[in-house]
XYZ file of C-alpha atoms in Angstrom:
728
model
C -5.259 28.649 18.722
C -5.696 27.020 21.893
C -9.721 28.596 21.864
C -9.664 26.374 18.515
C -8.354 23.315 20.207
C -10.799 23.251 23.065
C -13.403 24.052 20.476
C -12.450 21.286 18.490
C -12.747 18.865 21.497
C -16.294 20.003 22.762
C -17.250 19.929 19.380
C -16.045 16.343 18.862
C -17.201 14.881 22.363
C -20.533 16.007 21.008
C -20.671 13.914 18.264
C -23.324 11.057 18.288
C -23.163 7.650 16.191
C -24.881 7.924 12.763
C -27.804 5.315 12.572
C -27.285 3.142 10.045
C -30.151 0.648 8.578
C -29.252 -2.583 7.012
C -32.192 -3.871 5.319
C -31.147 -6.428 2.815
C -28.807 -9.473 3.327
C -25.291 -8.486 1.760
C -25.270 -11.712 -0.262
C -28.563 -10.045 -1.897
C -27.283 -6.540 -2.852
C -23.632 -8.130 -3.483
C -22.215 -6.459 -6.385
C -25.713 -4.532 -7.537
C -23.938 -1.586 -8.748
C -21.552 -3.524 -11.016
C -21.991 -4.557 -14.483
C -20.819 -7.992 -13.746
C -20.657 -10.946 -15.850
C -24.622 -11.725 -13.733
C -25.806 -8.380 -15.022
C -24.093 -8.818 -18.812
C -26.110 -12.095 -19.290
C -29.586 -10.213 -18.587
C -28.495 -7.109 -20.964
C -26.109 -8.059 -23.531
C -26.886 -10.186 -26.890
C -25.277 -13.357 -26.515
C -22.528 -12.635 -29.323
C -21.551 -9.565 -26.913
C -21.651 -11.631 -23.905
C -19.169 -14.009 -25.605
C -16.902 -11.174 -26.924
C -16.516 -9.890 -23.364
C -16.250 -12.928 -21.818
C -12.940 -13.906 -24.364
C -11.764 -10.595 -23.674
C -11.576 -11.272 -19.965
C -10.528 -14.563 -20.033
C -8.212 -14.801 -22.830
C -7.425 -11.533 -23.201
C -8.903 -11.442 -27.182
C -9.579 -8.139 -28.374
C -13.464 -6.663 -28.722
C -14.455 -5.394 -31.796
C -16.313 -2.056 -32.221
C -19.677 -3.999 -32.910
C -19.341 -5.705 -29.594
C -18.107 -2.527 -28.051
C -21.239 -0.885 -29.512
C -23.693 -3.536 -28.029
C -21.766 -3.317 -24.763
C -21.608 0.388 -24.485
C -25.639 0.283 -25.152
C -26.675 -1.916 -22.917
C -24.141 -0.467 -20.069
C -26.139 2.733 -20.866
C -29.581 1.386 -20.384
C -28.652 -0.406 -17.003
C -27.188 2.694 -15.629
C -29.977 5.258 -16.981
C -32.265 2.797 -15.220
C -30.331 3.347 -11.814
C -30.552 7.161 -11.986
C -27.367 7.463 -13.745
C -26.818 10.839 -15.326
C -22.715 10.738 -16.103
C -19.693 8.457 -17.041
C -16.434 8.753 -16.492
C -13.613 6.915 -17.446
C -11.737 5.843 -14.194
C -8.026 5.255 -13.930
C -4.875 5.351 -11.645
C -2.315 7.874 -12.703
C 1.185 7.967 -10.823
C -0.090 10.378 -8.257
C -1.096 7.727 -6.140
C -4.580 8.485 -5.955
C -7.539 7.578 -8.790
C -8.827 10.350 -11.545
C -12.123 10.781 -13.190
C -13.512 13.304 -15.759
C -17.197 13.162 -15.928
C -19.223 13.346 -19.012
C -23.020 13.453 -19.334
C -25.245 11.087 -21.601
C -27.157 14.135 -22.524
C -26.554 14.939 -26.087
C -28.760 17.545 -28.253
C -30.164 16.853 -31.560
C -31.503 20.318 -32.323
C -34.802 22.004 -32.580
C -35.147 21.476 -29.057
C -34.842 17.955 -28.932
C -32.143 15.978 -26.645
C -31.293 11.992 -25.974
C -29.152 10.251 -23.860
C -26.167 8.747 -25.636
C -23.524 6.722 -24.973
C -21.553 4.380 -27.889
C -18.871 2.396 -28.257
C -16.243 4.879 -29.078
C -16.795 6.606 -25.824
C -16.763 3.124 -24.151
C -13.224 1.957 -25.542
C -11.164 5.146 -25.695
C -11.323 8.743 -23.999
C -8.829 11.503 -24.186
C -8.588 13.414 -20.819
C -5.979 16.013 -20.625
C -2.479 14.581 -19.351
C -0.227 17.388 -19.216
C -0.700 17.556 -15.296
C -0.383 14.085 -14.363
C 3.177 12.841 -13.341
C 5.033 11.750 -16.466
C 8.379 11.634 -15.492
C 10.013 13.023 -18.742
C 7.947 11.287 -21.130
C 6.109 14.053 -22.634
C 6.150 17.700 -22.605
C 3.978 19.819 -20.208
C 2.279 21.622 -23.071
C 1.642 18.283 -24.660
C -2.098 17.276 -23.133
C -2.793 14.512 -24.844
C -3.230 11.298 -23.278
C -5.876 8.325 -23.515
C -7.446 6.120 -21.601
C -8.756 2.534 -22.686
C -11.276 0.502 -21.310
C -10.489 -2.413 -19.575
C -12.851 -5.049 -19.662
C -11.150 -7.551 -17.119
C -12.394 -5.200 -14.477
C -16.296 -4.647 -14.654
C -17.762 -0.779 -14.573
C -19.581 0.514 -11.832
C -21.964 2.946 -10.245
C -20.970 5.204 -7.587
C -23.128 7.888 -6.741
C -24.839 9.063 -10.232
C -21.827 8.458 -12.179
C -20.892 4.977 -14.503
C -17.452 4.409 -13.871
C -15.297 2.261 -16.361
C -12.067 1.182 -15.205
C -9.355 2.085 -17.645
C -5.614 2.160 -18.461
C -4.007 5.445 -19.072
C -1.246 5.835 -21.705
C 0.663 8.597 -23.316
C 0.025 10.030 -27.165
C 2.934 8.196 -27.796
C 1.768 4.975 -26.395
C 3.894 4.931 -22.748
C 1.863 3.948 -19.516
C 1.237 6.579 -17.634
C -0.822 4.853 -14.800
C -0.635 1.465 -12.443
C -2.553 -0.672 -14.076
C -1.269 -1.064 -17.520
C 2.187 -2.693 -16.345
C 0.145 -4.878 -14.145
C -1.720 -6.408 -16.822
C 1.567 -7.032 -18.978
C 2.958 -8.191 -15.504
C -0.079 -10.825 -15.164
C 0.169 -11.935 -18.682
C 3.852 -12.415 -18.272
C 3.165 -14.951 -14.642
C 0.249 -16.291 -16.769
C 2.471 -17.443 -19.741
C 5.278 -18.664 -17.365
C 3.323 -20.315 -14.895
C 1.051 -22.489 -17.299
C 4.221 -23.643 -19.124
C 5.666 -24.756 -15.723
C 2.104 -26.097 -14.723
C 2.012 -28.538 -17.664
C 5.018 -30.796 -16.376
C 2.212 -31.606 -13.485
C -1.187 -31.473 -15.471
C -1.299 -31.071 -19.161
C -5.320 -29.276 -18.908
C -3.949 -26.266 -17.498
C -4.809 -23.255 -19.676
C -4.119 -20.614 -17.964
C -2.888 -19.317 -14.204
C -4.189 -16.502 -12.611
C -2.686 -14.337 -9.765
C -4.593 -13.764 -6.834
C -4.122 -10.635 -3.922
C -5.826 -10.085 -0.722
C -4.928 -6.768 0.491
C -5.155 -5.901 4.161
C -5.978 -1.939 4.631
C -4.986 -0.730 7.528
C -5.983 2.891 8.553
C -6.440 5.311 11.813
C -10.005 7.156 11.956
C -9.542 10.407 13.824
C -12.158 13.053 14.622
C -12.549 14.829 11.639
C -12.578 18.394 13.847
C -9.623 17.634 15.963
C -7.928 16.772 12.840
C -9.205 20.059 11.363
C -7.240 21.918 14.429
C -4.049 20.284 13.422
C -2.617 22.043 10.415
C 0.151 19.222 9.877
C -2.724 16.355 9.593
C -4.488 18.288 7.288
C -1.509 19.040 4.859
C 0.997 15.980 5.386
C -1.239 13.136 6.347
C 0.538 13.049 9.826
C 1.839 14.506 12.792
C 4.818 16.214 12.523
C 4.841 17.225 16.334
C 3.307 16.109 19.130
C 4.279 14.340 22.568
C 3.688 10.361 23.108
C 0.277 10.098 25.367
C 1.088 8.498 28.701
C -0.995 5.889 27.721
C -0.476 4.683 24.256
C -0.676 1.045 23.154
C 1.386 -0.884 25.583
C -1.440 -2.511 27.622
C -2.679 -3.954 24.158
C -6.391 -3.335 25.228
C -7.166 -1.701 21.872
C -6.103 -4.718 19.462
C -8.856 -6.978 18.504
C -10.977 -4.722 21.251
C -14.884 -4.316 21.095
C -14.836 -1.453 18.238
C -16.511 1.930 19.381
C -19.886 2.517 18.216
C -19.490 5.324 15.789
C -16.405 3.419 13.990
C -18.407 0.117 14.102
C -21.455 2.421 12.304
C -18.541 4.052 10.092
C -17.760 0.416 9.355
C -21.224 -0.922 8.797
C -21.968 1.947 6.153
C -18.573 1.373 4.457
C -19.411 -2.309 4.006
C -22.713 -1.812 2.434
C -21.359 0.307 0.038
C -18.308 -2.101 -0.587
C -21.063 -4.607 -1.344
C -22.968 -2.817 -3.727
C -19.932 -2.166 -5.396
C -18.514 -5.698 -5.518
C -15.693 -5.499 -3.291
C -16.116 -8.492 -1.057
C -14.817 -6.928 2.366
C -15.135 -9.422 4.939
C -13.007 -8.616 8.286
C -13.186 -5.824 10.010
C -11.216 -5.382 13.796
C -9.399 -3.048 16.250
C -5.296 -2.513 15.173
C -3.022 -2.509 17.650
C -2.585 1.530 18.131
C -5.775 3.375 19.491
C -7.928 4.461 16.792
C -6.521 2.184 14.326
C -8.388 -0.261 12.736
C -8.261 -2.960 9.516
C -10.209 -4.118 6.618
C -9.830 -7.294 4.418
C -11.425 -8.748 1.662
C -11.847 -12.121 0.257
C -8.982 -12.825 -2.416
C -9.734 -11.570 -5.865
C -7.999 -11.528 -9.028
C -5.023 -9.347 -8.970
C -6.179 -6.664 -11.066
C -9.662 -6.213 -10.088
C -8.098 -6.439 -6.415
C -5.893 -3.610 -7.209
C -8.921 -1.620 -8.914
C -11.107 -2.923 -5.510
C -8.494 -1.410 -3.125
C -8.070 1.936 -4.761
C -11.838 2.193 -4.634
C -12.028 1.257 -1.361
C -9.366 4.156 -0.323
C -11.626 6.801 -2.140
C -15.096 5.732 -0.448
C -13.305 5.371 2.784
C -12.800 9.120 2.634
C -16.044 10.006 1.616
C -17.823 7.593 4.296
C -15.730 8.715 7.045
C -16.387 12.361 6.887
C -20.031 11.501 6.900
C -19.260 10.226 10.196
C -17.236 13.488 11.337
C -14.329 10.966 10.656
C -10.805 11.789 9.044
C -9.360 8.513 7.682
C -5.627 8.554 7.999
C -3.802 6.160 5.462
C -0.075 7.437 6.266
C 2.242 5.153 7.213
C 3.371 6.598 10.172
C 0.627 9.356 11.291
C 1.631 9.059 15.063
C 5.024 8.387 16.620
C 5.798 6.046 19.150
C 2.771 3.602 18.053
C 2.274 0.978 15.180
C 1.909 2.622 11.797
C -0.099 1.210 9.059
C 0.788 -1.175 6.475
C -1.416 -2.935 3.535
C -0.090 -6.481 3.218
C -0.619 -7.880 0.207
C -1.331 -11.757 0.340
C -0.529 -13.391 -3.044
C -0.844 -16.453 -4.910
C -1.155 -18.383 -8.154
C -4.381 -20.439 -8.999
C -5.109 -22.532 -12.348
C -8.278 -22.217 -14.131
C -8.437 -26.049 -12.936
C -9.201 -24.881 -9.596
C -5.921 -25.601 -8.047
C -3.927 -22.971 -5.744
C -0.492 -23.342 -6.858
C 0.941 -22.143 -3.163
C -1.038 -24.624 -1.276
C -0.152 -28.559 -1.661
C -2.412 -31.566 -2.893
C -3.286 -35.089 -1.600
C -0.668 -36.731 -3.779
C 3.094 -36.382 -3.862
C 2.273 -35.161 -7.454
C 0.713 -32.115 -6.532
C 2.773 -31.601 -3.636
C 5.987 -31.509 -5.934
C 3.970 -28.827 -7.842
C 3.325 -26.983 -5.006
C 7.264 -27.075 -3.958
C 8.019 -26.220 -7.579
C 6.210 -22.738 -6.991
C 7.233 -22.310 -3.190
C 10.712 -22.758 -4.254
C 10.634 -20.630 -7.136
C 8.823 -17.611 -5.609
C 11.640 -17.727 -2.978
C 14.257 -17.782 -5.406
C 12.495 -14.916 -7.185
C 12.931 -12.852 -4.030
C 16.473 -13.456 -3.249
C 17.436 -12.432 -6.973
C 15.364 -9.470 -6.688
C 15.279 -8.312 -2.987
C 16.779 -5.128 -3.456
C 14.062 -4.552 -6.202
C 11.457 -5.308 -3.906
C 12.561 -2.958 -1.283
C 12.525 0.029 -4.398
C 8.931 -1.182 -4.721
C 7.927 -0.099 -1.428
C 9.702 2.918 -1.058
C 8.171 6.219 -0.344
C 8.484 9.491 1.950
C 5.577 8.291 4.078
C 6.743 4.348 4.084
C 10.063 5.447 5.707
C 8.653 6.592 8.428
C 6.987 3.088 9.112
C 9.616 0.109 8.096
C 11.815 -0.725 11.417
C 9.647 0.733 13.765
C 6.840 -0.510 16.209
C 6.321 -4.370 14.820
C 6.334 -2.930 11.352
C 8.638 -5.151 8.746
C 12.637 -3.777 8.722
C 14.088 -2.240 5.153
C 15.905 -5.505 4.736
C 13.923 -7.758 2.697
C 13.788 -11.395 3.915
C 11.394 -14.422 3.873
C 9.906 -16.536 6.853
C 8.778 -19.781 5.954
C 8.523 -21.546 9.246
C 10.705 -24.133 10.904
C 8.955 -27.338 9.244
C 8.853 -25.940 5.809
C 12.613 -25.382 6.305
C 13.166 -28.766 7.365
C 11.733 -30.088 4.326
C 13.594 -27.766 2.090
C 17.365 -29.029 4.157
C 15.958 -32.506 2.925
C 15.305 -31.612 -0.290
C 18.818 -29.927 -0.302
C 20.278 -33.484 -0.491
C 18.772 -34.925 -3.463
C 21.232 -37.083 -5.767
C 23.108 -34.809 -8.465
C 21.597 -36.557 -11.908
C 19.372 -39.763 -11.847
C 17.715 -40.764 -8.661
C 17.518 -44.244 -7.835
C 14.367 -46.053 -7.203
C 14.644 -45.937 -3.701
C 15.545 -42.294 -3.409
C 12.541 -41.523 -5.513
C 10.258 -43.304 -3.307
C 11.657 -41.868 -0.106
C 11.461 -38.302 -1.821
C 7.940 -38.597 -2.847
C 6.754 -40.069 -0.186
C 8.537 -39.029 3.024
C 9.345 -36.067 2.227
C 7.098 -34.107 -0.694
C 4.267 -36.575 0.643
C 4.527 -35.351 4.009
C 3.990 -31.490 2.913
C 0.201 -31.528 3.526
C 0.747 -32.684 7.034
C 3.497 -30.138 7.820
C 1.420 -27.147 6.489
C -1.341 -28.093 9.207
C 0.880 -26.613 11.652
C 2.645 -23.978 9.549
C 1.048 -20.822 11.445
C 2.463 -17.399 10.899
C 4.803 -16.974 13.986
C 7.013 -13.733 12.683
C 5.053 -10.443 12.656
C 8.382 -8.653 11.932
C 8.963 -10.455 8.320
C 8.722 -8.507 5.455
C 7.738 -11.565 3.074
C 6.152 -14.121 5.009
C 4.649 -17.605 3.912
C 1.503 -18.093 5.527
C -0.282 -21.833 4.885
C -1.276 -21.209 1.211
C 0.212 -17.756 0.089
C 3.094 -15.574 0.502
C 2.280 -12.205 2.286
C 4.235 -9.049 1.261
C 4.032 -6.926 4.639
C 6.024 -4.175 4.234
C 3.925 -2.804 1.604
C 2.565 0.863 2.905
C -0.947 1.468 3.798
C -1.120 4.414 1.420
C 0.489 2.376 -1.722
C -1.452 1.851 -4.544
C -1.243 -2.342 -4.654
C -0.583 -2.403 -8.558
C 3.327 -1.030 -8.135
C 4.364 -4.437 -5.871
C 2.037 -6.606 -7.387
C 3.452 -5.787 -11.159
C 7.033 -6.167 -9.598
C 6.324 -9.582 -7.908
C 4.315 -11.330 -10.475
C 7.119 -9.829 -12.684
C 10.097 -11.507 -11.007
C 8.414 -14.813 -10.317
C 7.339 -14.926 -14.165
C 11.175 -14.067 -14.987
C 12.110 -17.204 -12.357
C 9.518 -19.577 -13.584
C 10.569 -18.766 -17.284
C 14.421 -19.803 -16.233
C 13.292 -22.638 -14.181
C 11.643 -24.174 -17.033
C 14.432 -23.960 -19.074
C 16.686 -25.432 -17.010
C 14.280 -28.438 -16.261
C 13.733 -28.915 -20.095
C 17.954 -28.667 -20.513
C 18.367 -31.737 -17.944
C 15.693 -33.474 -19.510
C 16.865 -33.083 -23.184
C 20.424 -33.061 -22.581
C 21.048 -35.277 -19.559
C 17.946 -37.507 -20.417
C 16.893 -36.948 -16.956
C 12.887 -37.931 -16.021
C 10.499 -34.853 -15.736
C 10.435 -35.447 -11.954
C 14.123 -36.072 -11.287
C 14.724 -32.860 -13.707
C 12.993 -31.023 -11.222
C 14.273 -32.291 -8.111
C 17.578 -30.959 -9.681
C 17.200 -27.410 -10.010
C 15.114 -27.263 -7.149
C 17.586 -28.378 -4.847
C 19.921 -25.814 -6.455
C 17.699 -23.021 -5.667
C 17.553 -24.405 -2.217
C 21.210 -24.375 -1.865
C 21.480 -20.772 -3.336
C 18.561 -19.107 -1.496
C 19.472 -19.734 2.479
C 20.855 -16.112 2.761
C 17.160 -14.631 2.140
C 15.411 -17.107 4.608
C 15.414 -15.617 8.257
C 13.009 -16.715 10.958
C 13.965 -14.713 13.915
C 13.322 -10.981 15.374
C 14.120 -8.603 12.076
C 14.711 -5.636 14.486
C 17.900 -4.079 15.754
C 21.578 -4.305 14.944
C 21.846 -7.827 15.295
C 20.017 -8.692 12.377
C 21.435 -5.931 10.032
C 24.862 -7.062 11.031
C 23.925 -10.694 10.069
C 22.024 -9.529 6.794
C 25.397 -7.590 5.580
C 27.155 -10.732 5.891
C 24.444 -12.476 3.522
C 24.965 -10.046 1.179
C 21.375 -8.579 1.667
C 20.731 -4.802 0.786
C 19.783 -2.450 3.460
C 18.622 0.804 2.025
C 17.433 2.967 4.866
C 16.147 5.994 2.629
C 13.709 6.102 -0.288
C 16.540 7.711 -2.434
C 19.002 5.006 -1.727
C 16.547 2.065 -2.420
C 14.837 3.578 -5.565
C 18.611 3.068 -7.005
C 17.551 -0.661 -7.633
C 14.658 0.205 -9.574
C 16.594 1.573 -12.707
C 19.370 -0.820 -12.460
C 20.820 -2.466 -15.657
C 19.314 -5.827 -14.328
C 15.876 -4.006 -13.392
C 15.468 -2.008 -16.742
C 16.546 -5.629 -18.263
C 14.406 -7.605 -16.375
C 11.062 -5.270 -17.401
C 11.690 -5.303 -20.956
C 12.287 -9.154 -21.450
C 8.977 -9.795 -19.662
C 7.170 -6.902 -21.843
C 6.030 -5.177 -19.027
C 7.708 -1.864 -18.897
C 10.288 -0.106 -21.656
C 13.184 1.327 -20.202
C 11.413 4.614 -20.820
C 8.559 3.780 -18.880
C 10.945 2.321 -16.336
C 13.250 5.499 -15.776
C 10.211 7.572 -15.980
C 8.533 5.840 -12.776
C 12.036 6.767 -10.878
C 11.775 10.152 -11.951
C 8.070 10.444 -10.933
C 8.969 8.590 -7.701
C 12.047 10.383 -6.124
C 10.466 13.766 -7.285
C 7.287 12.807 -5.268
C 9.607 11.994 -2.063
C 11.258 15.428 -2.766
C 7.984 17.408 -3.028
C 6.428 15.280 0.156
C 9.633 16.258 2.463
C 9.404 19.861 0.884
C 5.910 20.401 1.725
C 6.342 18.672 5.545
C 9.643 21.209 6.114
C 7.415 24.390 5.133
C 4.671 22.914 7.393
C 6.832 22.095 10.541
C 8.371 25.441 10.441
C 5.562 27.155 10.192
C 3.481 25.261 13.046
C 7.036 25.643 15.213
C 7.365 29.273 14.410
C 3.928 30.750 14.537
C 2.161 28.067 16.821
C 4.931 26.801 19.269
C 7.322 29.792 19.964
C 4.727 32.304 20.657
C 2.662 30.015 22.732
C 5.995 29.318 24.763
C 7.130 32.983 25.093
C 3.352 33.927 26.290
C 3.689 31.389 28.919
C 7.018 32.481 30.272
C 5.928 35.749 30.308
C 3.463 34.547 32.975
C 5.934 33.139 34.534
C 8.337 36.167 34.187
C 5.333 38.046 36.032
C 4.928 35.641 38.669
C 8.639 35.919 39.433
C 8.547 39.850 39.414
C 5.658 39.446 41.954
C 7.730 37.447 44.145
C 10.455 39.642 44.000
C 8.400 42.661 45.200
C 7.459 40.412 48.248
C 10.359 38.448 49.159
C 13.051 41.202 47.898
C 16.358 39.276 48.017
C 15.047 36.414 49.170
C 13.060 35.879 46.128
C 15.451 33.350 44.031
C 15.259 31.260 46.870
C 11.066 31.305 46.392
C 11.160 31.390 42.708
C 13.872 28.998 41.973
C 11.335 26.527 39.888
C 9.896 29.388 37.954
C 13.472 30.782 37.216
C 14.504 26.941 35.703
C 11.278 26.730 33.754
C 11.829 30.080 32.473
C 15.357 29.105 31.527
C 14.456 25.719 29.927
C 11.776 27.502 27.927
C 14.214 29.937 26.602
C 16.889 26.864 25.580
C 13.910 25.042 23.506
C 12.907 28.406 22.075
C 16.163 28.745 20.836
C 16.755 25.190 19.862
C 13.739 25.308 17.690
C 14.688 28.875 15.985
C 18.068 28.275 15.642
C 17.113 24.249 14.090
C 14.344 26.016 11.929
C 16.974 28.251 10.381
C 19.291 25.754 9.524
C 16.410 23.508 7.840
C 15.591 26.382 5.963
C 18.952 27.088 4.682
C 19.543 23.494 3.800
C 16.357 23.123 1.804
C 17.094 26.069 -0.011
C 20.360 24.720 -0.653
C 18.662 21.505 -2.057
C 15.918 23.048 -3.873
C 19.070 24.543 -6.104
C 20.338 21.519 -7.405
C 18.859 20.658 -11.063
C 19.757 17.078 -10.548
C 16.181 15.277 -8.673
C 18.350 12.237 -7.370
C 20.754 14.765 -5.774
C 18.242 16.705 -4.428
C 16.246 14.030 -2.702
C 19.799 12.702 -1.029
C 20.273 16.166 -0.160
C 16.695 16.120 1.251
C 17.441 12.682 3.492
C 20.587 13.278 4.766
C 20.458 17.500 5.251
C 17.158 18.732 5.346
C 15.349 15.876 7.371
C 17.746 15.365 10.177
C 16.255 18.591 11.467
C 12.979 17.106 11.587
C 13.778 15.418 14.691
C 15.612 18.172 16.496
C 12.893 20.597 16.020
C 10.433 18.339 17.263
C 12.416 17.463 20.091
C 12.380 20.863 21.539
C 8.668 21.472 20.549
C 7.471 18.185 22.130
C 9.481 18.968 25.182
C 7.708 22.261 25.176
C 4.302 20.590 25.221
C 5.414 19.173 28.825
C 6.425 22.611 30.078
C 3.990 24.875 28.972
C 0.188 25.354 30.722
C -2.213 23.010 28.828
C -4.945 25.957 28.821
C -2.963 28.013 26.357
C -1.546 24.904 24.186
C -2.449 25.193 20.690
C -2.309 22.004 18.898
C -4.519 18.961 20.159
C -2.420 16.519 21.450
C -2.212 12.756 21.300
C -4.219 11.886 23.939
C -6.954 13.830 22.327
C -6.283 12.483 18.921
C -6.159 8.905 19.888
C -8.624 8.717 22.703
C -11.849 10.646 21.500
C -14.086 7.985 20.651
């Protein structure tokens, strides 16, 4: 193994940056491989184009004649670009993307063949659904599932394949993917938000949820990563002593991007431009060899598709540049983990960002309405938001090295907090002319000026307002954005729906003016949501104690957090908003709890294997060298040898102690794992893994990492942190 380690280091140091040529401006190649509206205008008839446009804008169904025209034009466009196959591209509940390629090629008999692709192939396919996670919705032997075209997300070409974004549902109609519930949630928030917008602007006909994700990741030399079984099998290092130099000097953050990494980014960005992914920002992140890529905001459904696609192509391009991309939330202990900040907002078809105040008091009151309702939604459903970010991998990140904690809170900044405090004092019922003027001009009217200085000052907040959007920071870097976006849009839709009922009741029953009714309802919301607002340091026991007083949940493990995802309130919420049925909600819980068990089961097996088959034999080998040294000293110094060999003997004893610690803890871990695997109920099995199996991870790691400092570097089998994090 030591030979493998040093061979890997030698090979990695020999890699040179791959030269990348950029011959066209990005604006000229943007969307070149996408069957977008611009391309459709060129290829479709007027009727077909209008049909697709109505489907995208208003959700109208595309009839089969239009689908045939679209399919024919899509085929002609793709063939002209050298495409040979097509696939329905979907996002099953594995967390990855899925595709089955079919050739356009069809035989006609008599040695004749054509390229064929019709509306039936475009609109619906029938992939084998038996091996995808389903949470008990269907039996394994029932293979049938359906993919159905999503016209709101344009088809694209990757390589020589035409990829058609689709939803994925069971034969019985239940969603088996992330996209279907997301589309329903976006419809729900559109309906609810549009109704509320009409208080302020009767011309609003549609509200769109927007998303801007920030994808953090590590770039590790491919050869070095291949020398670590834990990285290859689990995506993270299960052991390894911290490097003497890590991130403590802050010299990597926003520093000069290493040439190899920069060339990887340049090729990635070119590919993104061709695929219509509007990436704009790239930079070094805090930890060594950690980076970030971020796009311009897009409609949420398209943004989710683009993030999933980006993660796919990052892996492929990284391999070409002799890198391995690590999306795991905590691949290295002692340095920052990786998140995927979800920047979320709502915008009208009239061009207004509902989370940005306008120039008039009325437009600022509209901002305030959506601002306060979002806070109210988060406060009411904070446990569900914690559940939607829960995973075996994100558990390692939350609450460590500048990552948000497991407690959900909202940061809004001091100035906006003062605005809410002033609004809290609004008179109940009808407002006097003087109070109306005071509120509109001196409180609400000043919000645009307040926001000029309302910059983000709290990196540890899991849910922060950052000027004209909310940033859901607790989302993990491996996550599919569809899951948190489904929950966030659903809870906001439900809250806006309830808000409108309350406002309408005050207008109808209390004879209040519209703005009076809005102020009255917002006042009560502000009073009732104080507990979720927090501007201080989200780390440590002080905040945990304070959060407990406030009644906020603090679920530190995935099994504990996921309980909120199947509570009566959650099931009723998704059912009322027509986002997921009770069956779909419970199925997702089953899938996520099983994934937690499987991830930790794999890690447990890998850790035991490395510890016993790599670390212990290496330690024994070095110990034998020391023993031979002591024997030699005894021959030379006879009775006096103990004084001369004192340090060697101590080292031999230390190594023995750590070997015993490894073997005894591995044995105990395996016994607990076997006991956990016998539990038939998956939630109990998950609890057993969390409370009885995983505690041994740290114990085993402790002894292995101590041995790394004791054993001769020349024979240590695993590539070390300093080599993984500082080879560039």
